[in-house]
PDB file of C-alpha atoms in Angstrom:
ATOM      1  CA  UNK A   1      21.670  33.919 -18.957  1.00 45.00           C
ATOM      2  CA  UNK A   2      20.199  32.736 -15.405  1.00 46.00           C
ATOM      3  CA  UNK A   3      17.309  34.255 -16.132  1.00 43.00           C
ATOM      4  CA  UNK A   4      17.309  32.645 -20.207  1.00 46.00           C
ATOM      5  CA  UNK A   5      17.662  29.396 -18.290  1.00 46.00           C
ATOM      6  CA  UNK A   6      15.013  29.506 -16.002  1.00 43.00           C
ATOM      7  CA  UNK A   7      12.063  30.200 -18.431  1.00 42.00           C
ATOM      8  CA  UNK A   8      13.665  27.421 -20.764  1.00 46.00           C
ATOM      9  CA  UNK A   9      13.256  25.397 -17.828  1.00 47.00           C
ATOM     10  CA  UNK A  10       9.854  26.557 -17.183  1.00 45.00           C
ATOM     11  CA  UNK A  11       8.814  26.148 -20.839  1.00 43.00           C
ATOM     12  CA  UNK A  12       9.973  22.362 -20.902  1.00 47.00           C
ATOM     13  CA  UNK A  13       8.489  22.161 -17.749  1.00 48.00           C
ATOM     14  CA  UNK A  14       5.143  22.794 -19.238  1.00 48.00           C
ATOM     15  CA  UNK A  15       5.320  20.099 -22.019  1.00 42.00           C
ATOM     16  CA  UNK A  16       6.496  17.559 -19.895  1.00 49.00           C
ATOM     17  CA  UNK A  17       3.772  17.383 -17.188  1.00 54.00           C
ATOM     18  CA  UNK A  18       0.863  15.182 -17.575  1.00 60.00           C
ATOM     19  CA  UNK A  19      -2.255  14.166 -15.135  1.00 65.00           C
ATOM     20  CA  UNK A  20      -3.878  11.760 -13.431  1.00 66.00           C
ATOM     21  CA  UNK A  21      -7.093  11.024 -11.966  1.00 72.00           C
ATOM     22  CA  UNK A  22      -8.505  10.749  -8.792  1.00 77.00           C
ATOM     23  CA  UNK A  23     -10.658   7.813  -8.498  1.00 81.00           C
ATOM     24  CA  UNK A  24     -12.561   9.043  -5.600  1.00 78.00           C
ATOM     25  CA  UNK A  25     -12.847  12.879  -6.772  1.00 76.00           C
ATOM     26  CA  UNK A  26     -12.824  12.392 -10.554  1.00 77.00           C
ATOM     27  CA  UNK A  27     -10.323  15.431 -10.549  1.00 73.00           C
ATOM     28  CA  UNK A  28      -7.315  15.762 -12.932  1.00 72.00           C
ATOM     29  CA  UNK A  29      -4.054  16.421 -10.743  1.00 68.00           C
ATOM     30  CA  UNK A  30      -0.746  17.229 -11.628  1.00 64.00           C
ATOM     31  CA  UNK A  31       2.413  14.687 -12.488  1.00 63.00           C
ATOM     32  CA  UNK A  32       5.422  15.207 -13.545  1.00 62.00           C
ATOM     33  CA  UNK A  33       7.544  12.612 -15.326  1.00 62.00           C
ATOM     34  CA  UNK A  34       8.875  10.317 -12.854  1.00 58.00           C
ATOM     35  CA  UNK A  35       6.188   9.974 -10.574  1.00 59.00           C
ATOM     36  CA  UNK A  36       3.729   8.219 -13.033  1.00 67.00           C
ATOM     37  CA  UNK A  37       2.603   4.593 -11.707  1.00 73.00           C
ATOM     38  CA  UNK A  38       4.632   3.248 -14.557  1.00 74.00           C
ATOM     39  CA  UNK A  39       7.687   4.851 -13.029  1.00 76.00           C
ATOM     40  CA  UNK A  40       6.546   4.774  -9.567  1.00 77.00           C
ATOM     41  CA  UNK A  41       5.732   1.181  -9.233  1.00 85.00           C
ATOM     42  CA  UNK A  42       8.464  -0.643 -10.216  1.00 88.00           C
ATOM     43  CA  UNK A  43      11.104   1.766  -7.759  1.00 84.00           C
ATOM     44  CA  UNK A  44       8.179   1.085  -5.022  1.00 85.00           C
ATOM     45  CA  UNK A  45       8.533  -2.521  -5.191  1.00 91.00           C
ATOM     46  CA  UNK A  46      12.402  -2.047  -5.051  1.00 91.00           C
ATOM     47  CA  UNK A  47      12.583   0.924  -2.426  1.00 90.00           C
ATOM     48  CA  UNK A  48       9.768  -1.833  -0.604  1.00 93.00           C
ATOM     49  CA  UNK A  49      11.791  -5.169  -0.748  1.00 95.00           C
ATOM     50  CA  UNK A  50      15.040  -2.981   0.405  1.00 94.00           C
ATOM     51  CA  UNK A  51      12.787  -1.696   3.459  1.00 95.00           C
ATOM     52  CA  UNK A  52      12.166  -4.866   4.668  1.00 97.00           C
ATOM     53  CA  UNK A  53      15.891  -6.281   3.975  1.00 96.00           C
ATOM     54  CA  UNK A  54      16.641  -3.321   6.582  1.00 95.00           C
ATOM     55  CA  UNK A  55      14.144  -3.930   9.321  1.00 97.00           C
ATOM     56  CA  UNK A  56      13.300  -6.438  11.600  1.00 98.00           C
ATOM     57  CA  UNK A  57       9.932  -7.661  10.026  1.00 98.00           C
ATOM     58  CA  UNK A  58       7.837  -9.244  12.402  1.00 98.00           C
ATOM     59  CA  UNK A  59       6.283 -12.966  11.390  1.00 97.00           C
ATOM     60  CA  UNK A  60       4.258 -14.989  12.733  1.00 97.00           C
ATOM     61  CA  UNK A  61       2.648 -13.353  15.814  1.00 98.00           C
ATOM     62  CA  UNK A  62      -0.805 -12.412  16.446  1.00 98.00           C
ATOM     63  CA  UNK A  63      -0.032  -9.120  15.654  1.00 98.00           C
ATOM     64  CA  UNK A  64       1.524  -9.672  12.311  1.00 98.00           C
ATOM     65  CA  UNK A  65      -1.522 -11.984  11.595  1.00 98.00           C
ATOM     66  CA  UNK A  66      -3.418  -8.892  12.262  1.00 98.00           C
ATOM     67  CA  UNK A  67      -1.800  -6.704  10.089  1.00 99.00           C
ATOM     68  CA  UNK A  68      -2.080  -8.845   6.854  1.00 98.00           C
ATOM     69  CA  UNK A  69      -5.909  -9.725   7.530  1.00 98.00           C
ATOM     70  CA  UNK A  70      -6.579  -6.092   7.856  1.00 98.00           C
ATOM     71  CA  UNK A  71      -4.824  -5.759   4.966  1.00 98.00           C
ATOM     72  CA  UNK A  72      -5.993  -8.118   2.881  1.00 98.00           C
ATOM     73  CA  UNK A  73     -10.101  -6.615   3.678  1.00 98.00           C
ATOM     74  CA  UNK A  74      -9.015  -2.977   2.888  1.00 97.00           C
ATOM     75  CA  UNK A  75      -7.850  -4.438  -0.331  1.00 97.00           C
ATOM     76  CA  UNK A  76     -10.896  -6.270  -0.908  1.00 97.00           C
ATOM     77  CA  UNK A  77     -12.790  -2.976  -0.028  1.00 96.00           C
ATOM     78  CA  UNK A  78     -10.796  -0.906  -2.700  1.00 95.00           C
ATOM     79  CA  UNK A  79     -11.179  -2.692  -5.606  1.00 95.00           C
ATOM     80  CA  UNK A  80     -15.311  -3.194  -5.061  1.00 95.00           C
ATOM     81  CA  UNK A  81     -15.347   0.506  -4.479  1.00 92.00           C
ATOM     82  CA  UNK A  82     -13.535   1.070  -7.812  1.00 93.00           C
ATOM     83  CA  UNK A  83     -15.336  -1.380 -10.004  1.00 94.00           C
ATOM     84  CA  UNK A  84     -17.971  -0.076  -8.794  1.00 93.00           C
ATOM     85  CA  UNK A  85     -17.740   3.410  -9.772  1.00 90.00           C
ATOM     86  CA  UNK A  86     -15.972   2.554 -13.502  1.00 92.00           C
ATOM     87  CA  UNK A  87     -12.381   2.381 -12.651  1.00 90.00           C
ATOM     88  CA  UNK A  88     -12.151  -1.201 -13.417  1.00 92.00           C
ATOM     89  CA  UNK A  89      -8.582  -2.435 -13.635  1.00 90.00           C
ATOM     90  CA  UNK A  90      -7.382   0.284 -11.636  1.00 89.00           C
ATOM     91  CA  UNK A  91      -5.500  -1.819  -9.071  1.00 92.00           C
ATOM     92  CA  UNK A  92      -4.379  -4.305 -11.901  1.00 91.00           C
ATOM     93  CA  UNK A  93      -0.728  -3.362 -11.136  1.00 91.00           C
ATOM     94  CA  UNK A  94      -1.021  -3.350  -7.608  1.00 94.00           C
ATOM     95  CA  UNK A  95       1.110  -6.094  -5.888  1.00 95.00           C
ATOM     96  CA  UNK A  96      -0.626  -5.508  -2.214  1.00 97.00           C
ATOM     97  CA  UNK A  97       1.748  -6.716   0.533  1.00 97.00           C
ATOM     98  CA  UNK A  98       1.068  -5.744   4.227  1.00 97.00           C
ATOM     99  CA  UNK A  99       4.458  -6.474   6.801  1.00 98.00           C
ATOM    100  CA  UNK A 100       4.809  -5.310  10.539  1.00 99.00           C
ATOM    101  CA  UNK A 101       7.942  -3.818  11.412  1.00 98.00           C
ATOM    102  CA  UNK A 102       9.263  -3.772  15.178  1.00 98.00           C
ATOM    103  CA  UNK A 103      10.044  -0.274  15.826  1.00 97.00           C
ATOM    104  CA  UNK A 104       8.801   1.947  18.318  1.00 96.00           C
ATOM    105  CA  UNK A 105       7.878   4.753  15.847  1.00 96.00           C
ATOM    106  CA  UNK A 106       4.573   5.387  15.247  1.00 96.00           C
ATOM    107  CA  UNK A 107       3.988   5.383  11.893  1.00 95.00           C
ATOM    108  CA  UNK A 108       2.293   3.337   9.072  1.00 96.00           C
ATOM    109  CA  UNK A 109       2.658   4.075   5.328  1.00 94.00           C
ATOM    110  CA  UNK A 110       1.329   2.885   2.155  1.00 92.00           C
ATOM    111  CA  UNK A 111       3.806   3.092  -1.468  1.00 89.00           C
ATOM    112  CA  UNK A 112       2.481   3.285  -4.498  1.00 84.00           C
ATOM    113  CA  UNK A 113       1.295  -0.348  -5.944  1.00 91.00           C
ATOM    114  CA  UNK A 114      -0.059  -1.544  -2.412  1.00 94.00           C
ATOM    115  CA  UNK A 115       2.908  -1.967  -0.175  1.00 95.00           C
ATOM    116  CA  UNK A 116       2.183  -1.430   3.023  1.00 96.00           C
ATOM    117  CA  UNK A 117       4.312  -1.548   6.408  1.00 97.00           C
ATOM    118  CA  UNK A 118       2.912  -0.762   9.933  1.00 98.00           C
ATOM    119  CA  UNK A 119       5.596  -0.253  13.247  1.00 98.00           C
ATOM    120  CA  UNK A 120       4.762  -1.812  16.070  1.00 98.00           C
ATOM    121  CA  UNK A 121       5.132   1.634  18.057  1.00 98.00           C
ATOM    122  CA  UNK A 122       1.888   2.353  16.275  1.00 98.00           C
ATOM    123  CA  UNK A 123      -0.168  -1.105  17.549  1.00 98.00           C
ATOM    124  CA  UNK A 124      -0.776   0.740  20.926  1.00 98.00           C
ATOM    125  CA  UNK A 125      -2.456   4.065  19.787  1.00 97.00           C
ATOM    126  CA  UNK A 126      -4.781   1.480  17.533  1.00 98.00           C
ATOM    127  CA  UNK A 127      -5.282  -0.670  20.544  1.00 97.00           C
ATOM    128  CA  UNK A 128      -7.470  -3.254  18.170  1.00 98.00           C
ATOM    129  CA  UNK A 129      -8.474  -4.273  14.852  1.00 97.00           C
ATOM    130  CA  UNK A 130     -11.148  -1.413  14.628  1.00 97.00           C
ATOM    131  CA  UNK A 131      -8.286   1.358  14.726  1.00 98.00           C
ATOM    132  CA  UNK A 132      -6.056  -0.588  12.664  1.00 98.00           C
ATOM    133  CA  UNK A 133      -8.204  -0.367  10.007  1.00 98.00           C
ATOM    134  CA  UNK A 134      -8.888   3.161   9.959  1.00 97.00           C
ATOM    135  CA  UNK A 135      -4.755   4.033  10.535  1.00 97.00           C
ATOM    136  CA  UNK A 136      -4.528   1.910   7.409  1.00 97.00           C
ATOM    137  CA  UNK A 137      -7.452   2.943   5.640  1.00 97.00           C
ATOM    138  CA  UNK A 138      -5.839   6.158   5.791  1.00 95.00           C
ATOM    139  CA  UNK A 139      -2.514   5.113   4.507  1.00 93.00           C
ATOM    140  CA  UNK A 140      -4.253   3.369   1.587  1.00 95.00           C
ATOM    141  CA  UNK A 141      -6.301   5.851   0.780  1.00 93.00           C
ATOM    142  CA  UNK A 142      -3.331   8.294   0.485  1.00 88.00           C
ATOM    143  CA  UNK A 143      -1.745   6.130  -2.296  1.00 88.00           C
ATOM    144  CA  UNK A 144      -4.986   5.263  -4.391  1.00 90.00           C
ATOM    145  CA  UNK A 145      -5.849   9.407  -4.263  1.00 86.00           C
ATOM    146  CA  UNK A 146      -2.082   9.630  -5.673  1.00 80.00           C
ATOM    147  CA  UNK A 147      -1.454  12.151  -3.069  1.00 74.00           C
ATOM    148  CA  UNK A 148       1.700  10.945  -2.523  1.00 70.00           C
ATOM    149  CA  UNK A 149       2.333  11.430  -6.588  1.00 71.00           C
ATOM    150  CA  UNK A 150       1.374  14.911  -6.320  1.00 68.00           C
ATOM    151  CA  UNK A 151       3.189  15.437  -3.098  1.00 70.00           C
ATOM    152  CA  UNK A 152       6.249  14.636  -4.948  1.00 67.00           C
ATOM    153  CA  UNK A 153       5.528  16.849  -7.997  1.00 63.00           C
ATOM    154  CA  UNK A 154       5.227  19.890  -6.338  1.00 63.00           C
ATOM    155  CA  UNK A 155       8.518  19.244  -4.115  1.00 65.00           C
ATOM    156  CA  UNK A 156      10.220  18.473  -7.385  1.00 61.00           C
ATOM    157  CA  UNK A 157       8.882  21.595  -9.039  1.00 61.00           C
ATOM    158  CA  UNK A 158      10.219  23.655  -5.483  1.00 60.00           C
ATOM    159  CA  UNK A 159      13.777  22.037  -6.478  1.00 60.00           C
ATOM    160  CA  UNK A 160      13.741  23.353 -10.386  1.00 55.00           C
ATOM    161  CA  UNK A 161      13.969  27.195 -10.049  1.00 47.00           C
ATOM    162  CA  UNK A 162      17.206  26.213  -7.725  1.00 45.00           C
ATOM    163  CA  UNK A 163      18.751  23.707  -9.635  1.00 48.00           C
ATOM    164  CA  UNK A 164      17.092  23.630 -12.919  1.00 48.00           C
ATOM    165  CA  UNK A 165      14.865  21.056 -14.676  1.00 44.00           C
ATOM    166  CA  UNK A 166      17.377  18.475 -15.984  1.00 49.00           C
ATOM    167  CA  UNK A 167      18.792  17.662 -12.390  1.00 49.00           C
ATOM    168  CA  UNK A 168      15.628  17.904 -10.332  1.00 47.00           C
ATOM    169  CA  UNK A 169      14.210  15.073 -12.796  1.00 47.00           C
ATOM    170  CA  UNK A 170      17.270  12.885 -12.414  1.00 53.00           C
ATOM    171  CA  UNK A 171      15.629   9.979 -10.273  1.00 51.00           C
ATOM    172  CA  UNK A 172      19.294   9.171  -8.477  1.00 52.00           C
ATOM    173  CA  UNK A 173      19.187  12.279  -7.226  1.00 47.00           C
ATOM    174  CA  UNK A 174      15.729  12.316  -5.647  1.00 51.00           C
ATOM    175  CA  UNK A 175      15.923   8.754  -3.453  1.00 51.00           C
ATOM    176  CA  UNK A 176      15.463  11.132  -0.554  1.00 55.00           C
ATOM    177  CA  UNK A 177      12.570  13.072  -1.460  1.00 51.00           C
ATOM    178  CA  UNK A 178      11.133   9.849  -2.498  1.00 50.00           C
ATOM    179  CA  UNK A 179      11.117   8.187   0.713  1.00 53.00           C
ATOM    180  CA  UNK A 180      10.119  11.677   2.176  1.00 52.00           C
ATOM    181  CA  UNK A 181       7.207  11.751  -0.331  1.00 50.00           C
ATOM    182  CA  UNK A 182       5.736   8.892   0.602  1.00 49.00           C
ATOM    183  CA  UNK A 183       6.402   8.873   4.763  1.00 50.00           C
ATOM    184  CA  UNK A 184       9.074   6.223   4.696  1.00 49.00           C
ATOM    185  CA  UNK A 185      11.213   6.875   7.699  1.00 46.00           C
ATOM    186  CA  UNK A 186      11.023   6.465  11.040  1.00 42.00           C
ATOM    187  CA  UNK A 187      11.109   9.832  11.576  1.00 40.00           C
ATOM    188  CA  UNK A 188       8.215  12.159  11.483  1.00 37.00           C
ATOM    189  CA  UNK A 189       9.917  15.057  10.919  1.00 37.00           C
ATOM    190  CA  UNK A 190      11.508  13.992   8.252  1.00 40.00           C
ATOM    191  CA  UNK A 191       8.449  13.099   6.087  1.00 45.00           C
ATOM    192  CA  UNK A 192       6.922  15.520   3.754  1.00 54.00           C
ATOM    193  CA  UNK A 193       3.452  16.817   4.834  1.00 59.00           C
ATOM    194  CA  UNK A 194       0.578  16.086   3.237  1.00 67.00           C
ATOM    195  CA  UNK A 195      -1.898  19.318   2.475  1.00 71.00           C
ATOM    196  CA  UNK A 196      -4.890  19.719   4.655  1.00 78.00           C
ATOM    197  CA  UNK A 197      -7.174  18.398   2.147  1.00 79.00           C
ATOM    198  CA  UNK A 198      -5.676  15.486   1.442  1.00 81.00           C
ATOM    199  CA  UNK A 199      -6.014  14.383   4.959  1.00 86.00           C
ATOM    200  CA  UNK A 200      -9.237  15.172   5.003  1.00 87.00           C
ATOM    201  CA  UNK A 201      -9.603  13.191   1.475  1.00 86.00           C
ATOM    202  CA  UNK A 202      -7.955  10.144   2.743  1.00 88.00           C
ATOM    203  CA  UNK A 203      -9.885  10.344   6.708  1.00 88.00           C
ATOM    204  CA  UNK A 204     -12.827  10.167   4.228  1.00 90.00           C
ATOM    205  CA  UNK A 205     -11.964   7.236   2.077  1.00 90.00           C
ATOM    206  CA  UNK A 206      -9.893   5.286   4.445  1.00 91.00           C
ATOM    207  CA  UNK A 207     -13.252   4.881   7.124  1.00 91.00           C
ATOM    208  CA  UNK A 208     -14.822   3.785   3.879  1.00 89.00           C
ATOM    209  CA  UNK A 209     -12.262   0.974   3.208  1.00 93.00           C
ATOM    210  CA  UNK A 210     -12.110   0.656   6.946  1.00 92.00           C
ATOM    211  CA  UNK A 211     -15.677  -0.333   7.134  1.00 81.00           C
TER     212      UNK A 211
END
């Protein structure tokens, strides 16, 4: 019967998962349901605003100032790249939104739909504008590849041979392996890693938005 299950599981599996593209590869990568932008973006926004409610946001300093103009060119960077290269209306959902948070972590993430927060534990190793644009060139870069998408298909298709399709897809039960996913939490360990060529994907395109 375990064994019945599993392959029904597997089966469904199959007609269920769908793909998206890579602007900056043109490859086809996997996506299960769930972790589409459609999906994604809205719970973003709503895992984002709850973020912030939680954390001391910084406003109003020199430092915060730098974050959002930083920001704001990486942004402007993106979507030339993209219209560019045919993917016009690619960011059309995106609601970009860059906030500093005081914490000594060092760490700097980017959720699906633009929403960016950098710790102030991370200012230091930057040490100007210059390497705050290439820490969140990188971030940036991870979301518009999807990585973070794919990241969180294949932990969600680790979770289905042990608990079996219909839970693993149940998005109450996967809060956690969102935040993991997509490197919000202050601590490092407890973030899912990205694969070694995704990092070297997004080190490519973030010094191109960094630029």
């Amino acid at each position: 019967m375990k064994l019945k299950t599993y392959f029904t599981g597997v089966l469904t599996l199959g007609l269920l998962l769908s793909c998206a593209t890579n602007p900056f590869t043109g490859k086809s990568t996997m996506a299960l349901p769930g972790t589409e932008n459609s999906t994604l973006f809205p719970a973003a926004f709503q895992q984002y605003n709850q973020f912030l409610s939680e954390n001391n946001v910084v406003k109003g300093t020199s430092q915060a100032e730098m974050v959002t103009r930083v920001g704001q060119r990486i942004a402007i960077a993106a979507e030339r790249y993209l219209n560019a290269n045919g993917y016009q209306g690619y960011l059309k959902d995106y609601a970009w939104e860059y906030n500093l948070v005081n914490d000594k972590t060092v760490n700097a993430w980017c959720m699906p739909g633009g929403k960016i927060v950098v710790y102030t534990g991370i200012l230091p190793i930057a040490q100007n504008e210059t390497g705050l644009a290439i820490i969140m060139g990188h971030e940036v870069a991870h979301a518009l590849a999807n990585h973070g998408q794919q990241r969180m298909s294949a932990s969600m298709l680790q979770q289905i041979g042990a608990v079996g399709l219909n839970v693993a897809l149940q998005n109450d039960k996967n809060i956690g392996l969102y935040n993991q996913a997509y490197g919000i939490t202050t601590s490092v360990g407890g973030m899912l890693p990205f694969s070694r060529s995704h990092e070297t994907e997004a080190d490519q395109i973030g010094i191109y938005l960094a630029a």
